[in-house]
Coordinates of C-alpha atoms and ligand atoms in Angstrom, one line a residue:
X1 CA 32.9 -24.7 -17.3
X2 CA 32.4 -21.5 -19.2
X3 CA 30.1 -21.8 -22.1
X4 CA 30.6 -19.0 -24.6
X5 CA 28.0 -17.9 -27.1
X6 CA 27.1 -14.8 -28.9
X7 CA 24.0 -12.8 -28.1
X8 CA 22.5 -13.4 -31.5
X9 CA 22.5 -17.1 -31.2
X10 CA 21.3 -16.8 -27.6
X11 CA 18.4 -14.8 -28.8
X12 CA 17.8 -17.1 -31.7
X13 CA 16.9 -20.1 -29.7
X14 CA 14.7 -18.3 -27.2
X15 CA 12.5 -17.1 -29.9
X16 CA 11.3 -19.9 -32.1
X17 CA 7.9 -21.0 -33.5
X18 CA 5.2 -18.4 -32.8
X19 CA 3.0 -16.1 -34.9
X20 CA 3.4 -12.4 -35.1
X21 CA 0.7 -10.0 -34.0
X22 CA 1.0 -6.3 -34.2
X23 CA -0.4 -4.6 -31.2
X24 CA -0.8 -1.1 -30.0
X25 CA 0.9 0.6 -27.2
X26 CA -0.8 1.6 -24.0
X27 CA 1.2 2.9 -21.1
X28 CA 0.5 1.0 -17.9
X29 CA 0.6 2.2 -14.3
X30 CA 3.5 -0.2 -13.8
X31 CA 5.8 1.7 -16.1
X32 CA 8.2 4.3 -15.1
X33 CA 6.9 7.8 -15.5
X34 CA 10.3 9.1 -16.5
X35 CA 10.7 6.5 -19.2
X36 CA 7.3 6.8 -20.7
X37 CA 7.2 7.4 -24.4
X38 CA 3.6 8.3 -24.5
X39 CA 0.1 6.9 -24.8
X40 CA -1.8 5.5 -27.7
X41 CA 1.1 4.7 -29.9
X42 CA 2.3 1.8 -31.9
X43 CA 6.0 1.3 -31.2
X44 CA 8.5 -0.2 -33.5
X45 CA 12.1 -0.5 -32.7
X46 CA 14.2 -1.1 -35.8
X47 CA 17.6 -1.9 -34.4
X48 CA 20.4 -1.4 -36.8
X49 CA 22.2 -4.7 -37.6
X50 CA 25.5 -2.9 -38.3
X51 CA 26.8 -3.7 -34.8
X52 CA 26.8 -7.3 -35.8
X53 CA 30.0 -6.7 -37.7
X54 CA 31.8 -5.3 -34.7
X55 CA 34.5 -7.3 -33.0
X56 CA 33.4 -9.4 -30.0
X57 CA 35.2 -7.6 -27.2
X58 CA 33.8 -4.2 -27.6
X59 CA 34.8 -2.0 -24.7
X60 CA 32.3 -1.4 -21.9
X61 CA 32.2 2.3 -22.7
X62 CA 31.1 1.7 -26.3
X63 CA 28.5 -0.7 -25.1
X64 CA 27.1 1.8 -22.6
X65 CA 27.1 4.5 -25.2
X66 CA 25.2 2.4 -27.7
X67 CA 22.6 1.4 -25.2
X68 CA 22.1 5.0 -24.1
X69 CA 21.8 6.1 -27.7
X70 CA 19.2 3.4 -28.4
X71 CA 17.2 4.2 -25.3
X72 CA 17.1 7.9 -26.1
X73 CA 16.1 7.3 -29.7
X74 CA 13.2 5.1 -28.6
X75 CA 12.3 7.6 -25.9
X76 CA 12.3 10.5 -28.4
X77 CA 9.5 8.7 -30.3
X78 CA 11.6 8.2 -33.4
X79 CA 10.1 4.7 -33.8
X80 CA 6.6 5.5 -32.7
X81 CA 3.3 6.1 -34.4
X82 CA 0.3 7.8 -32.9
X83 CA -2.9 5.9 -32.6
X84 CA -6.1 6.6 -30.7
X85 CA -7.7 4.0 -28.5
X86 CA -8.9 6.1 -25.6
X87 CA -12.4 4.6 -25.3
X88 CA -11.3 1.0 -25.4
X89 CA -8.7 1.7 -22.7
X90 CA -11.3 3.4 -20.4
X91 CA -13.7 0.4 -20.9
X92 CA -11.0 -2.1 -20.3
X93 CA -9.7 -0.4 -17.2
X94 CA -13.2 -0.1 -15.7
X95 CA -14.1 -3.7 -16.3
X96 CA -10.7 -4.8 -14.9
X97 CA -11.3 -2.8 -11.7
X98 CA -14.7 -4.6 -11.2
X99 CA -12.6 -7.8 -10.7
X100 CA -14.0 -9.8 -13.5
X101 CA -12.1 -13.1 -14.2
X102 CA -9.1 -12.8 -16.7
X103 CA -10.4 -15.4 -19.1
X104 CA -13.8 -13.7 -19.4
X105 CA -12.3 -10.3 -19.8
X106 CA -9.9 -11.5 -22.4
X107 CA -12.8 -12.9 -24.5
X108 CA -15.0 -9.8 -24.1
X109 CA -12.2 -7.5 -25.1
X110 CA -10.6 -9.5 -27.8
X111 CA -13.0 -7.9 -30.4
X112 CA -10.7 -4.9 -30.2
X113 CA -7.8 -7.0 -31.7
X114 CA -9.3 -7.0 -35.2
X115 CA -9.6 -3.3 -35.0
X116 CA -6.0 -3.0 -34.0
X117 CA -6.9 -1.8 -30.5
X118 CA -5.1 -4.4 -28.4
X119 CA -2.4 -2.4 -26.8
X120 CA 0.4 -4.3 -25.2
X121 CA 3.5 -2.1 -26.0
X122 CA 5.4 -3.5 -28.9
X123 CA 9.1 -3.6 -29.5
X124 CA 10.2 -4.8 -32.9
X125 CA 13.6 -5.7 -34.1
X126 CA 16.7 -7.7 -33.5
X127 CA 17.9 -7.2 -30.0
X128 CA 21.0 -9.1 -30.8
X129 CA 22.0 -6.0 -32.8
X130 CA 22.0 -3.9 -29.6
X131 CA 25.3 -5.5 -28.6
X132 CA 27.3 -8.6 -28.1
X133 CA 25.9 -9.1 -24.6
X134 CA 23.9 -11.7 -22.8
X135 CA 20.3 -11.6 -24.2
X136 CA 18.6 -10.5 -21.0
X137 CA 20.6 -7.2 -20.9
X138 CA 18.9 -5.6 -23.9
X139 CA 15.6 -6.9 -22.5
X140 CA 16.3 -4.7 -19.5
X141 CA 16.9 -1.7 -21.6
X142 CA 13.7 -2.3 -23.5
X143 CA 11.9 -2.8 -20.2
X144 CA 13.0 0.6 -19.0
X145 CA 11.3 2.1 -22.0
X146 CA 8.3 -0.1 -22.6
X147 CA 7.5 -1.1 -19.0
X148 CA 6.4 -4.2 -17.1
X149 CA 4.9 -6.0 -20.1
X150 CA 5.7 -5.6 -23.7
X151 CA 5.8 -7.6 -26.9
X152 CA 8.9 -8.4 -28.8
X153 CA 8.6 -9.3 -32.4
X154 CA 11.3 -11.2 -34.4
X155 CA 10.1 -11.5 -38.0
X156 CA 7.3 -14.0 -37.7
X157 CA 7.9 -14.7 -34.0
X158 CA 6.5 -12.9 -31.0
X159 CA 7.1 -13.0 -27.3
X160 CA 5.7 -11.3 -24.3
X161 CA 8.4 -10.0 -21.9
X162 CA 7.1 -9.7 -18.3
X163 CA 9.0 -7.7 -15.7
X164 CA 6.1 -6.6 -13.5
X165 CA 5.9 -8.3 -10.0
X166 CA 2.0 -8.4 -10.1
X167 CA 1.9 -10.0 -13.5
X168 CA 4.7 -12.5 -12.7
X169 CA 2.7 -13.5 -9.6
X170 CA -0.5 -14.0 -11.7
X171 CA 1.3 -16.2 -14.2
X172 CA 3.3 -18.2 -11.6
X173 CA 0.8 -18.4 -8.8
X174 CA -2.6 -16.8 -9.2
X175 CA -3.5 -18.5 -12.5
X176 CA -0.6 -21.0 -12.9
X177 CA -2.8 -23.7 -14.3
X178 CA -3.3 -21.6 -17.4
X179 CA 0.4 -21.7 -18.3
X180 CA 2.8 -24.5 -19.4
X181 CA 6.6 -24.6 -19.9
X182 CA 6.1 -24.2 -23.7
X183 CA 9.3 -24.0 -25.7
X184 CA 11.4 -25.1 -22.7
X185 CA 9.7 -28.5 -22.6
X186 CA 10.1 -28.9 -26.4
X187 CA 13.9 -28.2 -26.2
X188 CA 14.7 -30.1 -23.1
X189 CA 12.7 -33.2 -24.1
X190 CA 15.8 -35.0 -25.5
X191 CA 17.5 -35.0 -22.2
X192 CA 14.9 -34.6 -19.5
X193 CA 12.0 -36.5 -21.1
X194 CA 9.0 -35.9 -18.8
X195 CA 11.1 -34.9 -15.8
X196 CA 9.9 -32.4 -13.3
X197 CA 11.1 -29.2 -15.1
X198 CA 9.6 -29.7 -18.6
X199 CA 6.6 -31.8 -17.5
X200 CA 3.2 -30.3 -17.4
X201 CA -0.3 -31.3 -16.3
X202 CA -1.0 -34.6 -14.7
X203 CA 2.5 -36.1 -15.1
X204 CA 4.0 -33.0 -13.3
X205 CA 1.4 -33.1 -10.5
X206 CA 2.0 -36.8 -9.8
X207 CA 5.8 -36.5 -9.9
X208 CA 6.0 -33.4 -7.8
X209 CA 3.8 -35.0 -5.1
X210 CA 6.2 -38.0 -5.0
X211 CA 9.5 -36.2 -5.2
X212 CA 9.0 -33.3 -2.8
X213 CA 8.9 -35.4 0.4
X214 CA 12.3 -36.9 -0.5
X215 CA 13.9 -33.5 0.3
X216 CA 12.7 -33.6 3.9
X217 CA 14.4 -31.8 6.8
X218 CA 16.4 -34.8 8.0
X219 CA 17.7 -35.4 4.5
X220 CA 18.8 -31.8 4.0
X221 CA 20.5 -31.9 7.4
X222 CA 22.4 -35.0 6.4
X223 CA 23.4 -33.3 3.2
X224 CA 25.3 -30.6 5.0
X225 CA 27.9 -33.2 6.0
X226 CA 28.2 -34.0 2.3
X227 CA 28.5 -30.3 1.3
X228 CA 31.2 -29.9 3.9
X229 CA 33.2 -32.9 2.7
X230 CA 33.0 -31.9 -1.0
X231 CA 33.9 -28.3 -0.1
X232 CA 36.9 -29.6 2.0
X233 CA 38.1 -31.5 -1.1
X234 CA 38.0 -28.2 -3.1
X235 CA 39.9 -26.5 -0.3
X236 CA 42.6 -29.1 -0.6
X237 CA 42.8 -28.4 -4.3
X238 CA 43.1 -24.7 -3.7
X239 CA 45.7 -25.3 -1.1
X240 CA 48.0 -26.7 -3.8
X241 CA 47.4 -23.7 -6.0
X242 CA 48.0 -21.3 -3.1
X243 CA 51.3 -23.0 -2.3
X244 CA 52.4 -22.9 -5.9
X245 CA 51.2 -19.3 -6.4
X246 CA 49.1 -20.6 -9.4
X247 CA 45.9 -18.8 -10.4
X248 CA 42.8 -20.9 -10.6
X249 CA 39.7 -20.8 -12.8
X250 CA 36.9 -20.9 -10.2
X251 CA 33.9 -21.2 -12.4
X252 CA 34.9 -24.6 -13.6
X253 CA 35.9 -25.7 -10.1
X254 CA 32.5 -24.7 -8.7
X255 CA 30.9 -26.6 -11.5
X256 CA 32.8 -29.7 -10.5
X257 CA 32.1 -29.2 -6.8
X258 CA 28.3 -29.0 -7.3
X259 CA 28.4 -32.0 -9.8
X260 CA 30.1 -34.1 -7.1
X261 CA 27.5 -33.0 -4.5
X262 CA 24.4 -33.5 -6.7
X263 CA 25.6 -37.0 -7.9
X264 CA 25.9 -38.2 -4.3
X265 CA 22.8 -36.5 -3.1
X266 CA 20.6 -37.8 -5.9
X267 CA 21.8 -41.4 -6.5
X268 CA 24.8 -41.9 -4.2
X269 CA 27.2 -41.8 -7.1
X270 CA 30.7 -40.3 -6.8
X271 CA 31.6 -38.4 -10.0
X272 CA 34.8 -37.3 -8.3
X273 CA 34.9 -34.6 -11.0
X274 CA 37.3 -32.5 -8.9
X275 CA 40.0 -34.9 -9.8
X276 CA 38.7 -36.8 -12.8
X277 CA 37.9 -35.4 -16.2
X278 CA 37.0 -38.3 -18.4
X279 CA 34.4 -41.0 -19.0
X280 CA 31.1 -40.2 -17.3
X281 CA 32.1 -36.7 -16.2
X282 CA 33.0 -35.8 -19.8
X283 CA 29.7 -37.3 -20.9
X284 CA 27.7 -35.3 -18.4
X285 CA 29.3 -32.1 -19.5
X286 CA 28.7 -32.9 -23.2
X287 CA 25.0 -33.5 -22.5
X288 CA 24.8 -30.3 -20.3
X289 CA 26.5 -28.2 -23.0
X290 CA 24.2 -29.6 -25.7
X291 CA 21.1 -28.7 -23.7
X292 CA 22.4 -25.2 -23.3
X293 CA 23.3 -25.0 -26.9
X294 CA 19.8 -26.1 -28.0
X295 CA 18.4 -23.5 -25.7
X296 CA 20.3 -20.8 -27.6
X297 CA 20.6 -22.0 -31.2
X298 CA 18.6 -20.4 -34.0
X299 CA 18.5 -23.5 -36.2
X300 CA 17.5 -26.9 -34.8
X301 CA 20.2 -28.8 -36.7
X302 CA 19.7 -31.8 -34.3
X303 CA 16.3 -32.3 -36.0
X304 CA 17.6 -32.6 -39.6
X305 CA 17.1 -36.3 -40.4
X306 CA 20.5 -37.4 -41.9
X307 CA 22.6 -34.7 -40.3
X308 CA 21.7 -35.7 -36.8
X309 CA 23.2 -39.1 -37.5
X310 CA 26.4 -38.1 -39.3
X311 CA 27.3 -34.8 -37.6
X312 CA 30.3 -35.5 -35.3
X313 CA 28.9 -33.3 -32.6
X314 CA 25.5 -35.0 -32.6
X315 CA 27.2 -38.4 -32.6
X316 CA 29.2 -37.4 -29.6
X317 CA 26.1 -36.1 -27.9
X318 CA 24.2 -39.3 -28.6
X319 CA 27.0 -41.5 -27.3
X320 CA 27.3 -39.3 -24.2
X321 CA 23.6 -39.3 -23.6
X322 CA 23.6 -43.1 -23.9
X323 CA 26.4 -43.4 -21.4
X324 CA 24.7 -41.2 -18.9
X325 CA 21.4 -42.9 -19.4
X326 CA 23.0 -46.3 -19.0
X327 CA 24.8 -45.2 -15.9
X328 CA 21.5 -43.9 -14.4
X329 CA 19.7 -47.1 -15.4
X330 CA 22.4 -49.2 -13.7
X331 CA 22.2 -47.1 -10.5
X332 CA 18.4 -47.4 -10.5
X333 CA 18.6 -51.2 -11.0
X334 CA 21.2 -51.6 -8.3
X335 CA 19.2 -49.5 -5.8
X336 CA 16.1 -51.5 -6.6
X337 CA 17.9 -54.7 -5.7
X338 CA 19.2 -53.2 -2.4
X339 CA 15.8 -51.9 -1.5
X340 CA 14.2 -55.3 -2.2
X341 CA 16.6 -57.0 0.2
X342 CA 16.2 -54.3 2.8
X343 CA 13.8 -54.5 5.7
X344 CA 12.2 -51.2 4.8
X345 CA 10.3 -49.4 7.5
X346 CA 9.2 -46.5 5.5
X347 CA 8.0 -43.3 7.3
X348 CA 7.8 -39.6 6.6
X349 CA 11.5 -38.9 7.2
X350 CA 12.8 -42.2 6.0
X351 CA 16.5 -42.3 5.3
X352 CA 19.0 -45.1 4.7
X353 CA 22.1 -44.2 6.7
X354 CA 24.5 -45.8 4.1
X355 CA 22.7 -44.3 1.2
X356 CA 20.6 -41.2 2.0
X357 CA 20.1 -40.4 -1.6
X358 CA 16.8 -39.2 -3.2
X359 CA 16.8 -42.3 -5.4
X360 CA 16.9 -44.6 -2.4
X361 CA 14.0 -42.6 -0.8
X362 CA 11.9 -42.8 -3.9
X363 CA 12.3 -46.6 -4.3
X364 CA 11.8 -47.3 -0.6
X365 CA 8.6 -45.2 -0.7
X366 CA 7.2 -47.7 -3.2
X367 CA 7.1 -45.1 -5.9
X368 CA 5.1 -46.9 -8.5
X369 CA 6.8 -45.5 -11.6
X370 CA 8.6 -46.7 -14.7
X371 CA 12.4 -46.7 -14.6
X372 CA 12.3 -44.3 -17.5
X373 CA 10.3 -41.7 -15.6
X374 CA 12.6 -42.1 -12.6
X375 CA 15.6 -41.5 -14.8
X376 CA 13.9 -38.4 -16.3
X377 CA 13.4 -37.0 -12.8
X378 CA 16.9 -37.8 -11.7
X379 CA 18.4 -36.3 -14.9
X380 CA 16.3 -33.2 -14.4
X381 CA 17.5 -32.7 -10.9
X382 CA 21.1 -33.4 -11.9
X383 CA 20.9 -30.5 -14.4
X384 CA 18.7 -28.2 -12.3
X385 CA 20.7 -28.7 -9.1
X386 CA 24.2 -28.5 -10.6
X387 CA 24.9 -25.5 -12.9
X388 CA 22.5 -23.2 -10.8
X389 CA 24.5 -23.7 -7.6
X390 CA 27.8 -23.4 -9.5
X391 CA 26.7 -20.2 -11.1
X392 CA 25.6 -18.7 -7.7
X393 CA 29.1 -19.5 -6.2
X394 CA 30.9 -18.1 -9.3
X395 CA 29.1 -14.7 -9.2
X396 CA 29.3 -14.5 -5.4
X397 CA 33.0 -14.8 -5.5
X398 CA 33.2 -12.3 -8.4
X399 CA 31.1 -9.8 -6.3
X400 CA 33.2 -10.4 -3.2
X401 CA 36.4 -9.7 -5.2
X402 CA 35.1 -6.1 -5.5
X403 CA 34.0 -5.7 -1.9
X404 CA 36.7 -6.4 0.6
X405 CA 34.5 -4.9 3.4
X406 CA 31.9 -7.6 2.8
X407 CA 34.6 -10.2 2.8
X408 CA 35.9 -9.0 6.2
X409 CA 32.4 -9.2 7.8
X410 CA 31.9 -12.6 6.2
X411 CA 35.2 -13.9 7.6
X412 CA 34.4 -12.5 11.1
X413 CA 31.1 -14.3 11.2
X414 CA 32.5 -17.6 9.9
X415 CA 35.4 -17.5 12.4
X416 CA 33.0 -17.0 15.3
X417 CA 30.3 -19.4 14.2
X418 CA 32.4 -22.2 12.8
X419 CA 36.1 -21.7 13.7
X420 CA 38.0 -24.8 12.5
X421 CA 35.1 -27.2 12.2
X422 CA 32.7 -28.3 9.4
X423 CA 29.2 -26.7 9.4
X424 CA 26.2 -28.6 10.8
X425 CA 22.5 -27.9 10.4
X426 CA 22.3 -25.6 13.5
X427 CA 25.0 -23.4 12.0
X428 CA 22.7 -22.6 9.0
X429 CA 20.6 -20.4 11.3
X430 CA 23.7 -18.7 12.8
X431 CA 25.5 -18.0 9.5
X432 CA 23.1 -15.0 8.9
X433 CA 25.4 -12.7 7.1
X434 CA 26.8 -15.5 4.9
X435 CA 23.2 -16.3 3.9
X436 CA 22.5 -12.6 3.2
X437 CA 25.6 -12.6 0.8
X438 CA 24.0 -15.5 -1.1
X439 CA 20.6 -13.8 -1.1
X440 CA 22.1 -10.7 -2.5
X441 CA 24.2 -12.5 -5.1
X442 CA 21.0 -14.3 -6.3
X443 CA 19.4 -10.9 -6.6
X444 CA 22.1 -9.5 -8.8
X445 CA 22.7 -12.7 -10.7
X446 CA 19.5 -14.7 -10.8
X447 CA 19.9 -18.3 -12.0
X448 CA 18.2 -18.6 -14.5
X449 CA 17.7 -15.0 -15.4
X450 CA 14.5 -15.7 -17.3
X451 CA 11.5 -18.1 -16.7
X452 CA 9.6 -19.4 -19.7
X453 CA 5.9 -20.1 -20.0
X454 CA 3.2 -20.5 -22.7
X455 CA -0.5 -19.5 -22.2
X456 CA -2.9 -22.5 -22.4
X457 CA -5.9 -20.3 -22.6
X458 CA -7.0 -16.6 -23.1
X459 CA -6.1 -14.6 -20.0
X460 CA -5.7 -11.0 -18.7
X461 CA -2.2 -9.9 -17.8
X462 CA -2.6 -6.7 -15.8
X463 CA -4.7 -4.5 -18.1
X464 CA -4.0 -6.5 -21.2
X465 CA -5.9 -9.4 -22.7
X466 CA -3.7 -12.2 -24.2
X467 CA -4.5 -15.2 -26.3
X468 CA -3.9 -18.9 -25.8
X469 CA -0.5 -19.9 -27.2
X470 CA 1.5 -16.8 -26.3
X471 CA 5.2 -17.5 -25.4
X472 CA 6.1 -15.6 -22.3
X473 CA 9.5 -14.7 -20.7
X474 CA 9.3 -13.6 -17.1
X475 CA 12.5 -11.6 -16.7
X476 CA 13.8 -12.3 -13.2
X477 CA 16.8 -10.2 -14.1
X478 CA 14.5 -7.2 -14.7
X479 CA 12.6 -7.7 -11.5
X480 CA 15.8 -8.0 -9.5
X481 CA 17.4 -4.9 -11.1
X482 CA 14.3 -2.6 -11.3
X483 CA 14.9 0.8 -9.7
X484 CA 11.2 0.8 -8.7
X485 CA 11.7 -2.3 -6.6
X486 CA 15.2 -1.6 -5.1
X487 CA 17.2 1.2 -3.6
X488 CA 20.6 1.3 -5.5
X489 CA 19.7 -1.8 -7.5
X490 CA 23.1 -2.3 -9.0
X491 CA 25.0 -2.2 -5.7
X492 CA 26.0 -5.4 -4.0
X493 CA 24.7 -4.7 -0.5
X494 CA 24.0 -7.8 1.6
X495 CA 23.0 -5.4 4.4
X496 CA 19.8 -4.5 2.5
X497 CA 18.4 -7.7 4.1
X498 CA 18.2 -7.2 7.9
X499 CA 20.0 -10.0 9.7
X500 CA 17.1 -10.3 12.2
X501 CA 14.5 -10.4 9.5
X502 CA 13.1 -13.4 7.6
X503 CA 15.1 -14.9 4.8
X504 CA 13.9 -13.0 1.7
X505 CA 11.7 -15.0 -0.7
X506 CA 9.1 -14.4 -3.3
X507 CA 6.2 -14.3 -0.8
X508 CA 7.7 -11.7 1.6
X509 CA 9.0 -9.6 -1.3
X510 CA 5.7 -9.9 -3.2
X511 CA 7.3 -11.3 -6.3
X512 CA 9.9 -8.6 -6.8
X513 CA 12.5 -11.2 -5.7
X514 CA 12.2 -14.6 -7.4
X515 CA 15.5 -16.5 -6.9
X516 CA 13.7 -19.8 -6.8
X517 CA 10.6 -19.0 -8.8
X518 CA 7.2 -19.0 -7.1
X519 CA 3.8 -20.7 -7.0
X520 CA 3.3 -24.4 -7.4
X521 CA 6.4 -24.8 -9.7
X522 CA 8.8 -23.2 -7.3
X523 CA 12.2 -24.8 -7.0
X524 CA 12.0 -27.8 -4.7
X525 CA 15.8 -27.7 -4.0
X526 CA 15.7 -24.1 -2.6
X527 CA 16.8 -25.2 1.0
X528 CA 19.2 -27.7 -0.3
X529 CA 20.8 -25.1 -2.6
X530 CA 20.9 -22.4 0.0
X531 CA 22.7 -24.6 2.6
X532 CA 25.0 -26.0 -0.1
X533 CA 26.2 -22.5 -1.2
X534 CA 26.3 -21.2 2.3
X535 CA 28.5 -24.2 3.4
X536 CA 30.9 -23.8 0.5
X537 CA 31.1 -20.1 0.8
X538 CA 31.8 -20.3 4.6
X539 CA 34.5 -22.9 4.3
X540 CA 36.3 -21.3 1.4
X541 CA 36.4 -17.8 3.0
X542 CA 37.4 -19.3 6.3
X543 CA 40.5 -20.9 4.7
X544 CA 41.5 -18.5 1.9
X545 CA 41.6 -14.9 0.7
X546 CA 40.6 -14.6 -3.0
X547 CA 41.4 -11.8 -5.4
X548 CA 41.2 -11.5 -9.2
X549 CA 44.3 -13.0 -10.8
X550 CA 46.7 -10.4 -12.1
X551 CA 46.1 -9.9 -15.9
X552 CA 42.9 -12.0 -15.8
X553 CA 40.5 -11.1 -18.6
X554 CA 37.6 -8.9 -17.5
X555 CA 34.6 -10.9 -16.3
X556 CA 31.7 -10.6 -18.7
X557 CA 28.4 -12.4 -18.8
X558 CA 27.1 -14.8 -21.4
X559 CA 24.1 -17.0 -21.1
X560 CA 23.0 -20.6 -21.4
X561 CA 20.4 -21.9 -18.9
X562 CA 22.2 -19.9 -16.2
X563 CA 24.6 -16.9 -16.4
X564 CA 28.1 -17.9 -17.3
X565 CA 31.3 -15.9 -17.6
X566 CA 32.7 -15.5 -21.1
X567 CA 36.2 -16.3 -20.1
X568 CA 36.1 -17.9 -16.7
X569 CA 36.7 -16.4 -13.2
X570 CA 40.4 -16.4 -12.8
X571 CA 41.5 -15.8 -9.2
X572 CA 44.5 -15.9 -7.0
X573 CA 44.2 -17.7 -3.8
X574 CA 46.2 -17.2 -0.6
X575 CA 45.8 -19.0 2.7
X576 CA 44.5 -17.0 5.7
X577 CA 47.0 -17.0 8.5
X578 CA 46.0 -19.4 11.3
X579 CA 42.7 -20.2 9.7
X580 CA 42.5 -24.0 9.6
X581 CA 39.6 -26.4 9.0
X582 CA 40.0 -29.9 10.6
X583 CA 38.6 -32.7 8.6
X584 CA 35.8 -34.6 10.2
X585 CA 35.4 -32.0 12.9
X586 CA 31.8 -31.0 13.2
Ligands
LIG1 C1 21.0 -22.0 -6.2 C2 20.6 -23.1 -6.9 C3 19.2 -23.1 -7.5 C4 18.5 -22.1 -8.1 C5 18.9 -20.6 -8.2 C6 17.3 -22.7 -8.6 C7 16.3 -22.0 -9.3 C8 15.1 -22.6 -9.7 C9 14.0 -21.8 -10.3 C10 14.0 -20.3 -10.5 C11 13.1 -22.7 -10.6 C12 11.7 -22.4 -11.2 C13 11.7 -22.6 -12.7 C14 10.4 -22.2 -13.3 O1 9.4 -21.8 -12.7 O2 10.3 -22.3 -14.6 C15 13.5 -24.0 -10.2 C16 12.8 -25.2 -10.4 C17 13.3 -26.4 -10.1 N1 14.5 -26.7 -9.4 FE1 15.8 -25.4 -8.8 N2 17.3 -24.1 -8.4 C18 18.5 -24.3 -7.7 C19 18.8 -25.6 -7.2 C20 18.1 -26.7 -7.3 C21 18.5 -28.0 -6.7 C22 19.7 -28.2 -5.9 C23 17.6 -28.9 -7.1 C24 17.5 -30.4 -6.8 C25 17.9 -31.0 -5.8 C26 16.6 -28.2 -7.9 C27 15.5 -28.8 -8.6 C28 14.5 -28.1 -9.2 C29 13.4 -28.7 -9.8 C30 13.1 -30.2 -9.9 C31 12.6 -27.7 -10.4 C32 11.3 -27.8 -11.1 C33 10.2 -27.8 -10.1 C34 8.8 -28.0 -10.8 O3 8.6 -27.5 -11.9 O4 7.9 -28.5 -10.1 N3 17.0 -26.9 -8.0 N4 14.8 -23.9 -9.7

């Protein structure tokens, strides 16, 4: 499923409801020396809106040119104003080095704000005007100029953009209690309620404690069988296309593959979306698209009293949400009845062989929770664990289409480790190169590209005091593409991660690499998702060769919650000679 939207709408949603503050610029040690535009300045970018009138499919060359022009105009100081704040900077830096707590420092130093001395670099303007591209791309250009933390103002709205590993670590881990999900929780409330992603405070703490044990080792091992079966069904579909010489749109197939997997894994429900398009499957996609649309829409039309009841789109959304909710309620009730009749002997790695789902685990554990909260958690995981994995597979296959040498190495490994059988848990340790391909794909295309937070109290971010109520974007995209953090950051090079080294994660990469977030709110499906994508990748490249379909539109990015393609990933598939996979052979 490709969800297409313009950058200006994408930006629009991400920047609602905050007050504007004008702050001074102070160049930080985290910034690139080569990109510095100077100390003690107020920066204002006034991006021309004329590019809004350009046609949507501007050539890549034009895009590059415009970005380069903008960067050099900013760097030349065209939009900057000199300002002196030397003494305050020296004072702040000295206090910071003494290791005083962030909240205290923020209070002590906040007096400078009234005098205009607070000096987070400031970018001002409509980044949508920079080009018709996914919103996180212009944020990268601005990062190269303004550094690891800067403020972006949109009229009355203001956001802090964080691309510095140390600051990201502070927000996500060191002082995570001082940050909430902010606007994300407000927007996702209609579909996720108080599920794990939007929830904060005590509700989140309680639910996280209950849900995490459900994804224990034995459960994830069992899931590998499920990943294999679903991937095999996709292979059968691709077989037909290969025989008929038809090209296939892989993004939508990956979306269906991961929907089928997550439905079974969460509540033992077979969406069968690889062969079925209507009813509940259509309802799930309507709800998913709506949550992405709300995440990127400038005007919350869904909140307008009469409109929300008469608009055909909203009526469809409401009906779909009702169908999905009723289906989940039905599954919860049914599972409750089964568990009541079961002779449950609940232990740490409890699993019902017939129904190893997370729902069954939670009910058998005696999880004392309302059906509504359980539904919110399941819905959250349905969304969190579906489009993310699908997007990882989509961009992995896109990257592979440009690197035949990586594909050869991948196929060599899969032929040796798996041959013609399905993967099992022990293979996950052996499929090292396959795992590195996924690690590297997640570096180049992080899903989601940006994490959202709001400060719940005054704090210090690096050298800068911030106030309670700041909306913050941690740009994983910037962290993963930053030339300070990576050699040849734009090159797809699975070899950058040694095969005999540990799997890369936020801890061993010191928050320069955040594919699953970090700190207490780190993704709880990281192992599940890694094994899922490794299994699918291994089985697909074992059986087929993939190439871009002749005449396929060029693959461009657009963004919802994850990075989508603008026009799908159209590929031609051919069977590898002699490379079979036998069903049920593991
Ligand atoms: C490759 C696939 C996946 C990626 C890239 C991914 C990425 C992430 C990231 C970056 C976060 C942190 C969000 C934040 O800090 O704001 C997160 C949170 C979360 N993910 Fe995943 N995820 C994936 C798959 C899954 C799966 C399969 C599940 C469920 C089985 C899942 C469930 C969750 C949940 C419940 C949270 C919220 C955790 C909390 O706030 O306590 N994810 N994910």
